[in-house]
Coordinates of C-alpha atoms in Angstrom, one line a residue:
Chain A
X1236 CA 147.2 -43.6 153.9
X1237 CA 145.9 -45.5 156.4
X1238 CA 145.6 -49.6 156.5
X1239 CA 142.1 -51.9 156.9
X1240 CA 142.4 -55.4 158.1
X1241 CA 141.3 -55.9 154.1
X1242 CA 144.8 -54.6 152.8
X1243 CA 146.4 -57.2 155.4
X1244 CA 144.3 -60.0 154.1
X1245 CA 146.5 -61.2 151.4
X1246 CA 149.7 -61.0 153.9
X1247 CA 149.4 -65.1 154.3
X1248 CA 149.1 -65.7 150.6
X1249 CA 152.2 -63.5 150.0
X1250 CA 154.5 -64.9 152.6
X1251 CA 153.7 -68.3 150.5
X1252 CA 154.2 -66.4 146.9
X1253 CA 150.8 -67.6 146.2
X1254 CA 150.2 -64.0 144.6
X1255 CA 150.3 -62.6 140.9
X1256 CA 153.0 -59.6 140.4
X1257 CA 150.1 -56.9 140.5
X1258 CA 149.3 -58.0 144.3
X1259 CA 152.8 -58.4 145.3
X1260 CA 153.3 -55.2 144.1
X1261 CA 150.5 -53.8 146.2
X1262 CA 151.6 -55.6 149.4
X1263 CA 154.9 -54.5 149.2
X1264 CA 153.9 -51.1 149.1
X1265 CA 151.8 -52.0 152.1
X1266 CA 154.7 -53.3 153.8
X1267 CA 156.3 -49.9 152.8
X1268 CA 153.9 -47.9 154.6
X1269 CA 152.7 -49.9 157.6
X1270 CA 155.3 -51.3 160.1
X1271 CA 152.7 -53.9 161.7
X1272 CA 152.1 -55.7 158.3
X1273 CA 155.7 -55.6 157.6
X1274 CA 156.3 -57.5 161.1
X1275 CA 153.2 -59.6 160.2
X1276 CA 155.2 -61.2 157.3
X1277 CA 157.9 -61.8 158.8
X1278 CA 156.3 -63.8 160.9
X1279 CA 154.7 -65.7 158.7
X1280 CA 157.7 -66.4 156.3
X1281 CA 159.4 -67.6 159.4
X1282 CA 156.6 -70.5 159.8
X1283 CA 156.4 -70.5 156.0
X1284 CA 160.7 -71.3 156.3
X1285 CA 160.2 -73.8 158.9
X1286 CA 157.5 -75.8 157.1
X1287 CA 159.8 -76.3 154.5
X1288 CA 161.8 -77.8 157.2
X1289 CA 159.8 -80.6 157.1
X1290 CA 161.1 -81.6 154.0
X1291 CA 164.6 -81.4 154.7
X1292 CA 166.7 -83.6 151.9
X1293 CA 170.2 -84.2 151.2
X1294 CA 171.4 -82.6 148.2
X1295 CA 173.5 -85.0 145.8
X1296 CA 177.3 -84.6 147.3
X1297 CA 178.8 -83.1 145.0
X1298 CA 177.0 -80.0 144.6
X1299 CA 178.6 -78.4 147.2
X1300 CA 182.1 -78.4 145.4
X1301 CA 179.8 -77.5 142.3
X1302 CA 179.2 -74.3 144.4
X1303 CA 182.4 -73.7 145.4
X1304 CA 183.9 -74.0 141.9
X1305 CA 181.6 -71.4 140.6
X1306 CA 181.8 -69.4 143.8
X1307 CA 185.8 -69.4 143.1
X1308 CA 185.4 -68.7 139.5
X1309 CA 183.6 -65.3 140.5
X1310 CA 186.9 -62.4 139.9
X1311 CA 186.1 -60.0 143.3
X1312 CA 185.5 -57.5 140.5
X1313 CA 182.3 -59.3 139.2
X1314 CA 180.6 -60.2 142.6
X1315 CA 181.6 -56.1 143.3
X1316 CA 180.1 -55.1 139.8
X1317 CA 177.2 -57.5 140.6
X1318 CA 176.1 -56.8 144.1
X1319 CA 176.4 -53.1 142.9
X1320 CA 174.0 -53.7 139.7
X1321 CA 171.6 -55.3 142.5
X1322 CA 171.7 -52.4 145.3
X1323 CA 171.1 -50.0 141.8
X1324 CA 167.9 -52.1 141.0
X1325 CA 166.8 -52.5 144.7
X1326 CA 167.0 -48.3 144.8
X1327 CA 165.9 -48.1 141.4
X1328 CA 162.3 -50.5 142.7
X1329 CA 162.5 -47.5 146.0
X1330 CA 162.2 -44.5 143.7
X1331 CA 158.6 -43.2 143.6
X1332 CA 157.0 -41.6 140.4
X1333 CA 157.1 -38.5 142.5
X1334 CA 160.7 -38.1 143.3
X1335 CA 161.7 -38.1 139.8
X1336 CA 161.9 -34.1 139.4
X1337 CA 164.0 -34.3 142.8
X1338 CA 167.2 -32.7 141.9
X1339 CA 171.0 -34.3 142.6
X1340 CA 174.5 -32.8 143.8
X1341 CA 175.1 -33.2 140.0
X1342 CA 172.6 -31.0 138.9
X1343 CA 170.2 -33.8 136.7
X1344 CA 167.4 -34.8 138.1
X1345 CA 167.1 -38.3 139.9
X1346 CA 165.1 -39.4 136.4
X1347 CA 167.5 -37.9 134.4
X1348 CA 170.3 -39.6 136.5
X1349 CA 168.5 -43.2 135.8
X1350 CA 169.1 -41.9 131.8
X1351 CA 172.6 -41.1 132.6
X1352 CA 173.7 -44.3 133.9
X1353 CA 171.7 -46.5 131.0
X1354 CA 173.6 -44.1 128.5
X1355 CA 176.7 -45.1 130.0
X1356 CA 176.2 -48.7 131.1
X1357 CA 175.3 -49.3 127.2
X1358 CA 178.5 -47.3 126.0
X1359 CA 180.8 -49.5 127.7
X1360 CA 178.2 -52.8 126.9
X1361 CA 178.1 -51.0 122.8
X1362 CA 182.3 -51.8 122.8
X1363 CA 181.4 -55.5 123.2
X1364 CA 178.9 -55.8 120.7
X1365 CA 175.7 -54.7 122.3
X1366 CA 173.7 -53.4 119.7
X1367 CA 173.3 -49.4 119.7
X1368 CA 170.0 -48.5 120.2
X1369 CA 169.9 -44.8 120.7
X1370 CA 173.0 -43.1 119.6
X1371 CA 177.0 -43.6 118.4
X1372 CA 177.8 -40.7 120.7
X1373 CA 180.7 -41.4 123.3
X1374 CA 181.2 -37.6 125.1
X1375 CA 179.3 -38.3 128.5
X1376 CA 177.2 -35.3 128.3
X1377 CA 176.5 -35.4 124.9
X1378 CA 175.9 -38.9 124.8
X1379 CA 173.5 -38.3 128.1
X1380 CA 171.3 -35.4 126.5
X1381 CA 170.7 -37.9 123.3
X1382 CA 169.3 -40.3 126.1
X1383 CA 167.5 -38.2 128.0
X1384 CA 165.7 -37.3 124.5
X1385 CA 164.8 -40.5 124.1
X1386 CA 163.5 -41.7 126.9
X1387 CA 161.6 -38.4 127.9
X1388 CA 158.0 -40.1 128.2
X1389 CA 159.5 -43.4 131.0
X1390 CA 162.8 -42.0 132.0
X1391 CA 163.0 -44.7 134.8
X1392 CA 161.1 -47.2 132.7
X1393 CA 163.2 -46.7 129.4
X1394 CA 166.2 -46.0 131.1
X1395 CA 166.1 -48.9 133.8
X1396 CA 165.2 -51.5 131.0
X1397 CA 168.5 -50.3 128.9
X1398 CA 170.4 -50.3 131.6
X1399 CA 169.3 -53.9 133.0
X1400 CA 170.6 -55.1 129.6
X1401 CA 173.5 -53.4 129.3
X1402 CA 174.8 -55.3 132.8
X1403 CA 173.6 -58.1 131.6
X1404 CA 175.9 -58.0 128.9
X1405 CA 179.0 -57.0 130.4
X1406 CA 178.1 -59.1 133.0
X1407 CA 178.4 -61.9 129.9
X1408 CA 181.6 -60.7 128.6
X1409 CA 183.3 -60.4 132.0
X1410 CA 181.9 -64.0 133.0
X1411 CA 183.4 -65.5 130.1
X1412 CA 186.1 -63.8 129.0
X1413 CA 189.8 -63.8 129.4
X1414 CA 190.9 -62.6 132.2
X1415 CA 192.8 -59.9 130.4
X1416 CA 190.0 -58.6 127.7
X1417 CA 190.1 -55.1 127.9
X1418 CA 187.7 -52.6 126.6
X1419 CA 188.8 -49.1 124.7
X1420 CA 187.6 -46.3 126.9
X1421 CA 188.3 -42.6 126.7
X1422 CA 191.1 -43.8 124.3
X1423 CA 192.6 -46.6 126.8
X1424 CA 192.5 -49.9 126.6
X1425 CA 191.4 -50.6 130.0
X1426 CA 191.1 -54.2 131.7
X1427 CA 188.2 -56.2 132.3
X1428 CA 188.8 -55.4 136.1
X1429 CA 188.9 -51.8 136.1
X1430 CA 186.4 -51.6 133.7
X1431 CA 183.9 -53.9 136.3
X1432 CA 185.5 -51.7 139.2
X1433 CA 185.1 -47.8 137.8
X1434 CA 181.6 -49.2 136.6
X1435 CA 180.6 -50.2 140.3
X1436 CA 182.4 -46.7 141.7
X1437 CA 179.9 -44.6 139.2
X1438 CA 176.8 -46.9 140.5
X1439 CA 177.6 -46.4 144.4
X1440 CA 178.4 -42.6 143.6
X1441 CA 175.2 -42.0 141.8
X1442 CA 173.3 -44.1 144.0
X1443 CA 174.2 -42.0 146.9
X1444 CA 173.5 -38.8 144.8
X1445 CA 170.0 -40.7 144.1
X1446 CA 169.5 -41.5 147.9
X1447 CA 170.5 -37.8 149.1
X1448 CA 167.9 -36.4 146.5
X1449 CA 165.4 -38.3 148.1
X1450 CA 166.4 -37.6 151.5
X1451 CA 168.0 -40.8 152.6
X1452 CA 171.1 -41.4 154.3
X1453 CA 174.5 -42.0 152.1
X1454 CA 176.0 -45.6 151.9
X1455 CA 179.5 -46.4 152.2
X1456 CA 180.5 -49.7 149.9
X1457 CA 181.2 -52.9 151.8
X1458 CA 185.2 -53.8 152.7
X1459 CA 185.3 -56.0 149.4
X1460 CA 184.0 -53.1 147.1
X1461 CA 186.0 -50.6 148.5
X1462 CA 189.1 -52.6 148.5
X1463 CA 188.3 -53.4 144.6
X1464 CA 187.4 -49.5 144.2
X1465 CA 190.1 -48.0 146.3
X1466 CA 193.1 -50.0 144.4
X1467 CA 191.6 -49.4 140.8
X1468 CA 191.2 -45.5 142.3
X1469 CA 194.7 -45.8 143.2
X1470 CA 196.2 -47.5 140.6
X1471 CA 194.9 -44.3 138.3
X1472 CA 196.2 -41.6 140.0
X1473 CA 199.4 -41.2 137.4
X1474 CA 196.8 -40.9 134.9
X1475 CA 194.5 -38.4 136.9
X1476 CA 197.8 -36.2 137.1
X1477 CA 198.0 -35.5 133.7
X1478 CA 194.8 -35.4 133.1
X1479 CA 194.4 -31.9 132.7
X1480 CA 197.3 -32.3 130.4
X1481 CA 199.9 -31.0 132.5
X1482 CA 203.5 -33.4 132.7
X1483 CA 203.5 -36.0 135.4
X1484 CA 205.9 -35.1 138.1
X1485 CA 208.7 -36.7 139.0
X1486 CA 207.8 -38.3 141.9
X1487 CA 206.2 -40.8 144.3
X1488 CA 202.9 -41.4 146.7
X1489 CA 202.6 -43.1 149.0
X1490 CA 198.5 -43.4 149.7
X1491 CA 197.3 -44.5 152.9
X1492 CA 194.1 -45.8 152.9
X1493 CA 192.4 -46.2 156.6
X1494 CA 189.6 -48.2 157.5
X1495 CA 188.1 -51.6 155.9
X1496 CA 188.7 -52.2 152.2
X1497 CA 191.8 -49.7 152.6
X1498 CA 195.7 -50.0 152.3
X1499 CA 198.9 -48.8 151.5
X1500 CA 200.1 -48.4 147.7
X1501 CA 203.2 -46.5 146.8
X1502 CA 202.5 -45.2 143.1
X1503 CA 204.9 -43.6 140.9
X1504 CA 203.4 -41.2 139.1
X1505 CA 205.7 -40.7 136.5
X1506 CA 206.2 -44.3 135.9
X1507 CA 209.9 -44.1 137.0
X1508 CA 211.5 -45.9 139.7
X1509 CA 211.9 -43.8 142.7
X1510 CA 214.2 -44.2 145.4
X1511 CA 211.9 -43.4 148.2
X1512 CA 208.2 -41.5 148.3
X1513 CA 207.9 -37.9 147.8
X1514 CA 204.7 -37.8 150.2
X1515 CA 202.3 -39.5 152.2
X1516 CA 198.7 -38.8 152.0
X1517 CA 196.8 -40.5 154.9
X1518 CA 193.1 -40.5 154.8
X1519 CA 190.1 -42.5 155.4
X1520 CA 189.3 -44.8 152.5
X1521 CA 185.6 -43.5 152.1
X1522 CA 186.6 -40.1 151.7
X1523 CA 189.4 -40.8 148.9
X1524 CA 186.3 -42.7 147.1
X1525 CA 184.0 -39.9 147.3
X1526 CA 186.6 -37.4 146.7
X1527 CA 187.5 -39.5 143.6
X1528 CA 184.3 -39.3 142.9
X1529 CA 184.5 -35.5 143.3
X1530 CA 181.4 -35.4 146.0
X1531 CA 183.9 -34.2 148.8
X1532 CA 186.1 -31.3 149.0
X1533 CA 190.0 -31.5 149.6
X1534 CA 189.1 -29.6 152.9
X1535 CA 186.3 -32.0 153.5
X1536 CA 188.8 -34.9 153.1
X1537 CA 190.8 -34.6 156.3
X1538 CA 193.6 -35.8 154.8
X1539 CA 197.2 -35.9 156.4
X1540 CA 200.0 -34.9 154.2
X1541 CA 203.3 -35.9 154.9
X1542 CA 206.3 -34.8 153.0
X1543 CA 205.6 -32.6 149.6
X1544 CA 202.7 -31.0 150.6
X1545 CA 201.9 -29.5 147.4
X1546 CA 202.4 -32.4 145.1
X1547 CA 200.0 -34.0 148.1
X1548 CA 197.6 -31.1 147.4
X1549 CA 197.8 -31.8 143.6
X1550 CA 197.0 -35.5 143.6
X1551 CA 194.0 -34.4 146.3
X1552 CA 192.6 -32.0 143.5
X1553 CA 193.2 -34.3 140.3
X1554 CA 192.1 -37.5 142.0
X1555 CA 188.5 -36.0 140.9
X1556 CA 189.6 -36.4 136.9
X1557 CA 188.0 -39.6 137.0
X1558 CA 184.2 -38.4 137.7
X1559 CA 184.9 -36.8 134.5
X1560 CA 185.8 -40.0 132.9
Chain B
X1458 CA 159.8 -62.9 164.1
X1459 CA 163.2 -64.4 164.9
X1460 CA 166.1 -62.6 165.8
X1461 CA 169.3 -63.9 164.0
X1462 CA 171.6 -65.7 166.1
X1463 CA 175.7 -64.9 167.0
X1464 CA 176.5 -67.0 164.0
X1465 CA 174.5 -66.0 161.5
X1466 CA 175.6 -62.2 162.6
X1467 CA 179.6 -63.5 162.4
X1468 CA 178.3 -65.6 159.3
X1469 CA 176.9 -62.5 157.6
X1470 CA 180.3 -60.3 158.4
X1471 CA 182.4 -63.2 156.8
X1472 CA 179.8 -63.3 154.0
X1473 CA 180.6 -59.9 153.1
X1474 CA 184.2 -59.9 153.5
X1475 CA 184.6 -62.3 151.3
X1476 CA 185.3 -65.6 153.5
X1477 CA 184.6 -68.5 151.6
X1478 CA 184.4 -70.6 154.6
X1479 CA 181.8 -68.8 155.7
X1480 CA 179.5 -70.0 152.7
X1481 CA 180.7 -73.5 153.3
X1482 CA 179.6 -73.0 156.9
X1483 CA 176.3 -71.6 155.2
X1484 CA 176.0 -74.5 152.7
X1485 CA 176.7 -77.2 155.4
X1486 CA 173.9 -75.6 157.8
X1487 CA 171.2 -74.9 155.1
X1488 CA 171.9 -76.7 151.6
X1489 CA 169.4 -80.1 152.8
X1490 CA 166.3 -77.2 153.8
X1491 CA 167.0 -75.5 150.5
X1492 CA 167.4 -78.5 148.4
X1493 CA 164.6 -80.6 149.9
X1494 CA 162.4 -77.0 149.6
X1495 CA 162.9 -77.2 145.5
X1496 CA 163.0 -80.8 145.4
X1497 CA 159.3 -80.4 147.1
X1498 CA 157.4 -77.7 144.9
X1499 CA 159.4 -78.5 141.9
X1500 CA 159.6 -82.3 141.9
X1501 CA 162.6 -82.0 139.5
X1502 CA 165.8 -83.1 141.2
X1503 CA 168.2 -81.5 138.3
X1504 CA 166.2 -78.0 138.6
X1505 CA 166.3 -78.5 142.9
X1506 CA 170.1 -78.6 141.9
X1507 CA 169.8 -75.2 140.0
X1508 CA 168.2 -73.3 142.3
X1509 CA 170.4 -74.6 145.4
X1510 CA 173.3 -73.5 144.0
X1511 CA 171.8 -70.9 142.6
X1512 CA 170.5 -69.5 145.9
X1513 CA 174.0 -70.0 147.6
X1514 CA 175.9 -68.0 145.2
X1515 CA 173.2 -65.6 145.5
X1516 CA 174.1 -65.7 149.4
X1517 CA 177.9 -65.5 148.1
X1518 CA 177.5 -62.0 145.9
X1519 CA 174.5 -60.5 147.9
X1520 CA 175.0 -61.3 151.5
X1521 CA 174.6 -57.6 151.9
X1522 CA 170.8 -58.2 151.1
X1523 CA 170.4 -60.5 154.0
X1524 CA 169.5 -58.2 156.8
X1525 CA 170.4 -60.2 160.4
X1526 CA 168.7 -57.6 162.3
X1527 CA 165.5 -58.8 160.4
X1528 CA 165.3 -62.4 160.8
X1529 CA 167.4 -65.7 160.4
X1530 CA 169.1 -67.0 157.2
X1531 CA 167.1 -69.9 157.1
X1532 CA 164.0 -67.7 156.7
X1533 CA 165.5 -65.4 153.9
X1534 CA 167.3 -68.4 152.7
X1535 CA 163.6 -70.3 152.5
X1536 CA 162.2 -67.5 151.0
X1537 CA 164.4 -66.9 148.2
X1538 CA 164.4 -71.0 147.5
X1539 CA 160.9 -70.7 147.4
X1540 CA 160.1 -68.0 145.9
X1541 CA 162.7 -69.0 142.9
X1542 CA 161.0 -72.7 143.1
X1543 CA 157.4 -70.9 142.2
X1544 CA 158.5 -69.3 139.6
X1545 CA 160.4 -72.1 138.0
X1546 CA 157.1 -74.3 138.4
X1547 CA 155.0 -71.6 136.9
X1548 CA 157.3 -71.0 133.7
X1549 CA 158.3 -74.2 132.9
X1550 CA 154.7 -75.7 134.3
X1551 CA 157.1 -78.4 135.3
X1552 CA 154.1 -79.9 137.3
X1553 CA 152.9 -81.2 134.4
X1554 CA 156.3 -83.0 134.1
X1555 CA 156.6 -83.7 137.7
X1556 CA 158.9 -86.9 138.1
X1557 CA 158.0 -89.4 141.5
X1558 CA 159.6 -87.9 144.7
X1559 CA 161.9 -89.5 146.1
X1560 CA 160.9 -91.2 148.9
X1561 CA 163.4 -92.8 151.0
X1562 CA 166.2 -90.2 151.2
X1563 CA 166.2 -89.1 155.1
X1564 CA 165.8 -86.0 156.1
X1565 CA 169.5 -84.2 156.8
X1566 CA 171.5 -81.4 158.1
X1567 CA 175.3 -81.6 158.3
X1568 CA 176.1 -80.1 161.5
X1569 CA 175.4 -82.4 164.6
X1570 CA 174.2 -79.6 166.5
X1571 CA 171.6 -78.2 163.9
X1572 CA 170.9 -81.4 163.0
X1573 CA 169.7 -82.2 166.4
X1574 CA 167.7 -79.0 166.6
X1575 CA 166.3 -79.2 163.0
X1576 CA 165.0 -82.2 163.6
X1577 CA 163.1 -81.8 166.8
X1578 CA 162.1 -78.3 165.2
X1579 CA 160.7 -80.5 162.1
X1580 CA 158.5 -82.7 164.5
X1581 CA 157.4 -79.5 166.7
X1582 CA 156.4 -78.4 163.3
X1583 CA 154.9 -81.2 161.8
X1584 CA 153.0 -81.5 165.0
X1585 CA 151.7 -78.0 164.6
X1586 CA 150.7 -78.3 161.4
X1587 CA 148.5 -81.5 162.5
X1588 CA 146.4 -79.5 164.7
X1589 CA 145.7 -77.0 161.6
X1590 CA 142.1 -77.3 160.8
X1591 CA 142.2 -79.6 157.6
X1592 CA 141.2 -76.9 155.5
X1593 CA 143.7 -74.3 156.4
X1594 CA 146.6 -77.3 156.2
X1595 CA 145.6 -78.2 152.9
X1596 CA 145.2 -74.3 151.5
X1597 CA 148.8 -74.1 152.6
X1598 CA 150.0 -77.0 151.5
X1599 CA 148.8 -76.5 148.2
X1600 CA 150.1 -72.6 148.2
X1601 CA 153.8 -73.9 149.5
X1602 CA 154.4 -77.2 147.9
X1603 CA 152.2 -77.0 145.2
X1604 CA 153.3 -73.6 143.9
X1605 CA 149.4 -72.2 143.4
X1606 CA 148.0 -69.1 143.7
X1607 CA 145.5 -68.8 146.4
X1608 CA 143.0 -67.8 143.8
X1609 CA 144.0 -71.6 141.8
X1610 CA 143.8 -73.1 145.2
X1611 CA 140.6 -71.6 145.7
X1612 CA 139.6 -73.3 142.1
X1613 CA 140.9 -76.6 143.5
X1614 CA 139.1 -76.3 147.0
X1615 CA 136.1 -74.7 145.7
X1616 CA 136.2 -72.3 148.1
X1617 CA 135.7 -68.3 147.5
X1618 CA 139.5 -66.8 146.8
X1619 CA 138.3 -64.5 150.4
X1620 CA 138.6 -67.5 152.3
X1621 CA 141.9 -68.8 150.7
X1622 CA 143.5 -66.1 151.7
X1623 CA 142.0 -66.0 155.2
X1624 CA 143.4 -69.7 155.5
X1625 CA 146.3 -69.2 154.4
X1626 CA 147.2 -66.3 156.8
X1627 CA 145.3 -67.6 160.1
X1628 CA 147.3 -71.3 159.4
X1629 CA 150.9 -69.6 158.9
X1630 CA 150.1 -67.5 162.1
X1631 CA 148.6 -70.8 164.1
X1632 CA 152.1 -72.1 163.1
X1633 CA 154.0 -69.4 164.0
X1634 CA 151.9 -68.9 167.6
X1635 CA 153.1 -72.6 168.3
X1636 CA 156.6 -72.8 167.4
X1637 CA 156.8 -69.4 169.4
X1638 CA 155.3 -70.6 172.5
X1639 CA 157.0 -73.4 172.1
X1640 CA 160.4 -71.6 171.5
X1641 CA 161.7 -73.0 168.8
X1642 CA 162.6 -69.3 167.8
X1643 CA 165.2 -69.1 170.1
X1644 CA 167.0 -71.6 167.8
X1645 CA 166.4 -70.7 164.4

């Protein structure tokens, strides 16, 4: 579609939000489409910014340690849950009308994927007292096809709108909680931290499964999420194990994270002491989220094994229980 | 357009890594253009106060939505100020409630460096914006400060809502043509 110096007109008036919501929608689509206008208001804001210089004014003193004491009372967990609830609702505002068909490495459609993660969102918000709206149903899949009945007519309408509120109150609960609430899930009574954590680790993976379906590049989390996703992906393995319902071994891991946001954990996975580990597994710390996440393969992992290399094998293949959480 | 500078690309890294000193660093540089930005359309010092902190801990949890490669922080910082002063104004209607500004407070940043820049770079612009035509200043002024679409500015100007928005954008690009051949971009 191509641009008139018309559609640029009202470029000024947005760089100064002097525009309803219908025109800002229609110049951001503009600024979508056409690199000049896009350039244009950048421009602009940038004289818009230093206007407001103008008016420079000392804020009252102590509102910077006002800041900082809210700044400080923000858990790693909830700035990781929160800038991942905004980089779902920046991709969510991305997705056109279109692209909703577009199928994902899961097999449900990028609008049916919007369903999927308002179904779940509102199961974990449902165990602190948000009200059920569609269905009592727990099993994911289950619980997913009552959604996706539901919201057939404005899957990404419906489902966002759910979902918005559903953060909004965990987000609630996990701002003013105690720092050990915990939520039942699958049968566990699982921390306010994992809980924020495996909740930001299912919006990056479905993200990326949203972004791929559209033909966009994969993101990797920032160092803060992935060192928040890696340990509570970690710090699981003993369940993953058993998972399948087989016994824990007798033994210890040592994981090796690489890269920023990774580490070094030695987990028992029997919950005994041990006297040393039974094997290393070395490997990048993207990879053991997304094979958590069961979007890699074992052989796709490039891990190094050092030591059992079966039992290093076995945590590689179980680590992907928890996309089945 | 602006590119960021070395700091506010080391700034950004810290940002998302977590450094708090970084947002200190952010908050020292930025928090008197933020404030005196809310203080300005909103006219409510207690609601200024709000939206500073509020856009600093927005800094804090999102710094991943500043993009250095496409602009400075004082522009995305300005524009989420504003943008969050606008909408304040138009849902409360706090104009209606608009309290005296506060006159005699000088203009302040904390570091001497920026300081000295941001205030040259706030003469430079208010020089600029006295060679706008009168009529483009005052359809700006009244979008920016006063928080009004251009079609209400229009109302208030009597002017057709075609040539508010012609103002608006051929004022903001004067602006930006001056501070650029000036070089004030260089220090944003």
């Amino acid at each position: 579609m191509g641009v008139t110096p018309d559609d640029r007109e009202l470029l000024g008036a947005y760089a100064l939000d002097a525009l309803d919501d219908q025109e800002v929608a229609a110049v951001e689509a503009l600024l979508e489409r056409d690199p000049d206008s896009a350039r244009e208001v950048e421009r602009l804001r940038e004289a818009a910014a230093w206007i407001a210089a103008t008016e420079a004014l000392a804020p009252p003193r102590d509102l910077r340690s006002q800041l900082f004491a809210r700044a400080k009372a923000l858990s790693p967990e909830l700035r990781v849950y929160r800038q991942a609830v905004a980089r779902h609702e920046a991709l969510l505002d991305s997705i056109p009308e279109s692209a909703l068909d577009a199928s994902t490495t899961n097999g449900l459609s990028v609008g049916d994927l919007v369903v999927h993660l308002a179904a779940m969102e509102s199961a974990v918000a449902e165990t602190i007292g948000f009200p059920q709206a569609v269905t009592a149903e727990t099993d994911v899949e289950a619980r997913t096809d009552d959604y996706l009945r539901e919201f057939s007519a404005d899957p990404l309408g419906a489902g966002r709108t759910t979902w918005c509120a559903a953060t909004v109150a965990l987000d609630e609960w996990s701002s003013s909680g105690s720092e050990r609430a915990s939520l039942p899930w699958s049968g566990l009574a699982v921390g306010r931290r994992t809980i924020l954590a495996t909740r930001a680790f299912e919006l990056w993976t479905h993200d990326d499964d949203i972004r791929v379906a559209l033909g966009r590049d994969r993101e990797a989390p920032t160092e803060p999420e992935l060192a928040v996703m890696s340990d509570v992906a970690v710090g699981i393995l003993p369940f993953c194990v058993t998972s399948n319902g087989e016994t824990a071994p007798a033994a210890s891991v040592r994981m090796v994270l690489t890269g920023a946001g990774g580490g070094s954990w030695d987990v028992s996975l029997d919950g005994r002491e041990h006297a040393g580990v039974d094997v290393t597994v070395t490997m990048n710390v993207v990879d053991y989220c997304r094979r958590v996440a069961d979007r890699i393969t074992i052989d796709e992992c490039a891990a190094r094994i050092d030591g059992d290399t079966d039992l290093g094998h076995r945590i590689l293949a179980c680590a992907a229980a928890l996309a089945t959480l | 357009m602006t590119a960021a500078t070395e700091w506010e690309h080391d700034v950004h890294r810290r940002l998302i890594s977590g450094d708090q000193d970084a947002l200190g660093e952010c908050y020292d540089q930025f928090s008197s253009f933020v404030y005196g930005l809310s203080q300005r359309v909103i006219g409510d010092r207690r609601a200024a106060e709000d939206i500073t902190q509020d856009v600093f801990l927005y800094l804090w949890e999102r710094a991943d939505a500043f993009d250095p490669d496409r602009g400075g922080l004082r522009t995305w910082l300005g524009t989420l100020a504003h943008r969050r002063s606008v909408d304040y104004v138009r849902r409360e209607e706090a104009r209606r409630r608009r309290t005296e500004r506060v006159g005699n407070e000088a203009p302040t940043t904390p570091d001497v460096e920026e300081m000295a820049v941001a205030i040259v770079t706030a003469e430079r612009v208010r020089a600029a914006l006295e060679t706008l035509p009168t009529e483009q200043r005052d359809a700006i002024h009244l979008a920016y400060f006063g928080g009004k679409t251009y079609r209400e500015v229009a109302v208030v100007l009597n002017i057709p809502e075609g040539t508010a928005k012609s103002r608006m954008r051929l004022g903001l690009a004067r602006i930006a043509s001056v501070l650029e051949q000036e070089g004030v971009g260089q220090w944003a």
